[in-house]
XYZ file of N, CA and C in Angstrom:
303
model
N 110.058 105.638 90.170
C 110.544 106.976 91.127
C 110.800 107.218 90.140
N 109.392 107.416 89.153
C 109.735 107.569 88.351
C 109.114 109.494 88.175
N 108.290 108.891 89.512
C 107.643 110.846 89.723
C 108.420 111.054 91.079
N 108.570 110.369 91.605
C 109.365 110.737 92.667
C 110.872 109.934 92.932
N 111.300 110.994 94.533
C 112.854 110.823 94.494
C 112.969 110.067 95.852
N 113.464 108.943 95.383
C 114.024 108.185 97.078
C 115.309 108.690 97.182
N 115.974 109.015 97.691
C 117.615 109.221 97.871
C 117.822 108.875 99.449
N 117.103 107.568 100.443
C 117.235 107.074 101.390
C 116.565 106.253 102.078
N 117.503 104.837 101.697
C 116.011 104.070 102.074
C 116.852 103.534 103.893
N 115.224 103.686 105.102
C 116.166 102.825 106.225
C 115.135 101.181 106.086
N 115.285 100.545 106.323
C 115.091 99.204 106.729
C 115.333 98.532 108.122
N 113.762 98.346 108.893
C 113.786 97.224 110.531
C 113.082 97.052 110.161
N 112.863 95.362 109.223
C 111.977 94.470 108.884
C 111.707 93.286 110.718
N 112.506 94.060 111.430
C 111.825 92.590 112.479
C 112.262 91.368 111.793
N 113.691 91.068 111.131
C 114.441 90.013 111.119
C 114.068 89.085 108.978
N 112.646 90.567 109.016
C 112.610 90.171 107.511
C 112.792 90.868 106.397
N 114.364 91.436 107.289
C 114.692 92.706 105.862
C 115.722 91.720 105.112
N 115.537 90.345 104.604
C 116.204 89.875 103.306
C 115.006 89.429 102.307
N 113.713 89.304 102.838
C 112.785 88.997 101.970
C 112.049 91.258 102.225
N 111.981 92.361 103.116
C 111.643 93.575 101.755
C 112.964 93.638 101.048
N 114.340 93.283 100.706
C 115.276 93.669 100.244
C 115.129 93.124 99.179
N 114.483 91.904 99.450
C 114.353 91.554 98.163
C 113.078 92.009 96.652
N 112.163 92.246 97.654
C 111.128 92.877 96.993
C 111.423 94.627 96.356
N 112.826 95.148 97.037
C 113.028 96.429 97.227
C 114.034 96.346 95.989
N 113.861 95.693 95.073
C 114.965 95.243 94.065
C 114.854 96.312 93.059
N 113.617 96.624 92.419
C 113.643 98.668 91.539
C 114.290 99.230 92.647
N 113.654 99.244 93.305
C 114.283 100.468 94.219
C 115.790 100.756 94.713
N 115.829 99.355 94.927
C 117.511 98.772 95.283
C 118.996 98.722 93.543
N 118.563 98.994 92.322
C 118.649 98.737 91.531
C 118.176 100.742 90.325
N 117.656 101.319 91.170
C 117.866 102.476 90.678
C 118.865 103.850 91.866
N 119.382 104.409 90.684
C 120.961 105.011 90.423
C 119.630 105.994 91.296
N 118.658 106.705 91.524
C 118.218 107.817 92.355
C 119.061 107.660 94.154
N 118.771 106.728 94.209
C 118.191 105.557 95.595
C 120.183 105.447 96.390
N 120.541 106.485 96.738
C 122.386 107.156 97.422
C 121.972 106.334 98.667
N 121.393 105.937 99.745
C 121.926 104.727 99.877
C 120.879 103.894 101.303
N 121.464 103.155 102.290
C 119.572 103.105 102.127
C 120.598 102.300 103.970
N 120.600 102.488 105.589
C 120.591 102.100 106.507
C 119.313 100.426 106.694
N 119.803 99.578 106.950
C 119.497 98.094 106.868
C 119.657 98.196 109.027
N 118.876 97.115 109.860
C 118.796 96.669 111.210
C 118.900 95.546 111.278
N 120.190 94.939 111.157
C 119.411 93.583 110.849
C 119.789 92.827 112.175
N 119.251 92.258 112.528
C 118.471 91.329 114.136
C 118.967 89.759 113.626
N 120.975 89.509 114.276
C 120.791 88.404 114.420
C 119.845 87.265 114.925
N 119.203 87.249 116.186
C 117.838 86.691 116.298
C 116.504 85.940 115.753
N 116.647 87.283 115.052
C 115.132 88.025 115.126
C 115.308 86.926 113.055
N 117.195 86.936 112.692
C 116.783 86.726 111.131
C 117.272 85.009 111.052
N 117.495 84.325 112.346
C 117.878 83.209 112.374
C 116.066 82.165 113.067
N 115.516 82.951 113.793
C 113.815 82.027 113.910
C 113.358 82.588 112.205
N 113.317 83.920 111.036
C 113.114 83.144 110.728
C 112.952 82.756 109.678
N 114.358 82.545 109.947
C 115.047 80.976 109.148
C 115.439 81.740 107.833
N 116.242 82.720 108.082
C 117.629 83.755 106.815
C 118.688 82.749 107.571
N 119.561 83.189 107.146
C 121.025 82.263 106.616
C 121.890 83.744 107.766
N 123.059 83.189 108.562
C 123.818 84.581 108.975
C 123.982 85.045 107.031
N 124.434 86.614 107.591
C 124.869 87.161 106.427
C 124.178 86.960 105.395
N 123.139 87.121 105.165
C 122.032 87.449 103.898
C 121.501 89.017 103.863
N 121.658 89.743 104.632
C 121.828 90.968 103.691
C 122.553 91.994 103.205
N 124.224 90.551 103.900
C 125.030 91.432 103.033
C 125.037 91.185 101.341
N 124.866 89.888 101.358
C 124.706 89.305 100.387
C 123.810 90.627 99.398
N 123.032 89.924 99.810
C 121.609 91.109 99.321
C 122.372 92.516 98.662
N 122.409 93.197 99.581
C 123.665 93.732 99.254
C 124.233 94.195 98.156
N 125.345 93.170 98.094
C 126.629 92.587 97.200
C 125.823 92.452 95.872
N 124.722 92.178 95.520
C 123.786 91.813 93.762
C 124.286 93.777 93.579
N 124.127 94.852 94.641
C 123.345 96.334 94.082
C 124.877 96.734 93.342
N 124.742 97.990 93.390
C 126.139 99.394 93.040
C 126.538 99.948 94.715
N 126.571 98.958 95.437
C 126.384 99.653 97.358
C 127.384 99.232 97.629
N 128.425 100.175 98.661
C 129.141 100.338 99.481
C 129.352 100.297 100.956
N 129.690 98.879 101.427
C 128.866 99.193 102.655
C 129.621 98.804 104.035
N 129.312 99.090 105.515
C 129.948 98.333 106.759
C 128.981 98.231 106.980
N 129.860 97.642 109.085
C 128.720 97.527 109.514
C 129.124 98.839 110.415
N 127.183 99.920 111.114
C 127.897 100.485 112.879
C 127.986 99.812 113.823
N 127.822 100.526 114.816
C 127.978 100.190 115.776
C 127.176 100.230 116.248
N 127.043 99.623 116.990
C 125.547 99.247 118.045
C 125.946 98.683 119.709
N 125.183 99.337 120.872
C 125.102 98.696 121.815
C 125.657 97.324 121.897
N 123.841 97.218 120.601
C 123.470 95.963 121.216
C 123.995 95.357 120.434
N 125.084 93.631 120.618
C 125.896 93.049 120.242
C 124.573 91.886 119.016
N 123.792 91.534 119.498
C 123.110 91.584 118.672
C 122.610 91.707 117.532
N 122.396 93.839 117.438
C 122.023 93.766 115.858
C 122.885 94.538 115.579
N 122.950 94.527 114.466
C 124.064 94.880 113.693
C 123.383 95.791 112.433
N 123.729 97.158 112.807
C 123.369 97.785 111.402
C 124.200 98.355 110.384
N 123.496 98.117 109.492
C 124.536 98.252 108.385
C 124.492 99.714 107.299
N 125.046 100.645 107.080
C 125.294 101.358 106.227
C 125.463 101.335 104.627
N 125.093 101.339 103.675
C 125.140 100.996 102.445
C 125.146 102.344 101.404
N 126.106 102.519 101.631
C 125.866 103.817 100.525
C 126.440 103.689 98.558
N 126.132 104.090 97.561
C 127.164 104.461 96.243
C 127.728 104.760 96.511
N 128.622 103.985 95.212
C 130.204 104.306 95.870
C 130.603 105.533 95.529
N 130.233 106.607 94.365
C 129.822 107.773 94.202
C 130.040 109.009 95.470
N 128.649 108.369 96.598
C 128.986 109.656 98.004
C 130.110 108.539 98.713
N 130.067 107.964 98.983
C 131.165 107.215 99.479
C 132.552 107.446 99.425
N 132.712 108.323 98.266
C 134.193 108.526 97.206
C 133.499 110.416 98.211
N 132.406 110.463 97.644
C 132.340 112.483 98.613
C 133.210 112.480 99.420
N 131.986 111.439 100.299
C 132.641 111.673 102.492
C 134.214 110.360 103.079
N 134.498 110.312 101.720
C 135.783 110.395 101.717
C 136.462 111.450 101.753
N 136.551 112.204 100.201
C 136.547 113.407 100.548
C 136.975 114.498 101.030
N 136.180 114.459 101.963
C 135.045 115.568 102.795
C 136.621 115.262 104.065
N 137.239 113.697 104.031
C 138.372 113.597 105.143
C 136.873 112.129 105.867
N 136.117 111.768 105.887
C 135.255 111.146 106.468
C 136.028 109.245 106.196
N 136.143 108.597 107.531
C 136.912 107.741 106.945
C 136.225 106.340 106.956
N 136.366 105.641 105.541
C 135.735 104.451 104.782
C 135.663 103.547 104.333
N 137.737 103.208 105.275
C 138.173 102.024 104.999
C 137.341 100.722 105.058
N 136.543 100.561 106.108
C 135.526 99.146 106.685
C 134.618 99.575 105.187
N 134.038 100.041 104.313
C 133.418 99.904 103.647
C 133.492 98.294 102.259
N 132.377 97.614 102.140
C 133.227 96.820 100.897
C 131.945 96.864 99.558
């Protein structure tokens, strides 16, 4: 990210999301990245050998507050992760982010 800025990242890797996040360590550690959304498809994660909760555990290693977003399909959980200062701006603007961890 020396020459480019990635402010927000979307990860939908059909069950390989933990591997994508591991490979994106440098990007996730870069403070220019303000947030990300990860689609967590439970059946595909299990099929590919990832333990339940693998994505949130990986996000916990980085400076993000995260929550699950509502999805009509109960097998899919979208995770919204934001830097604490971004979450604080939204909260100050009236957004209810009580579920952020």
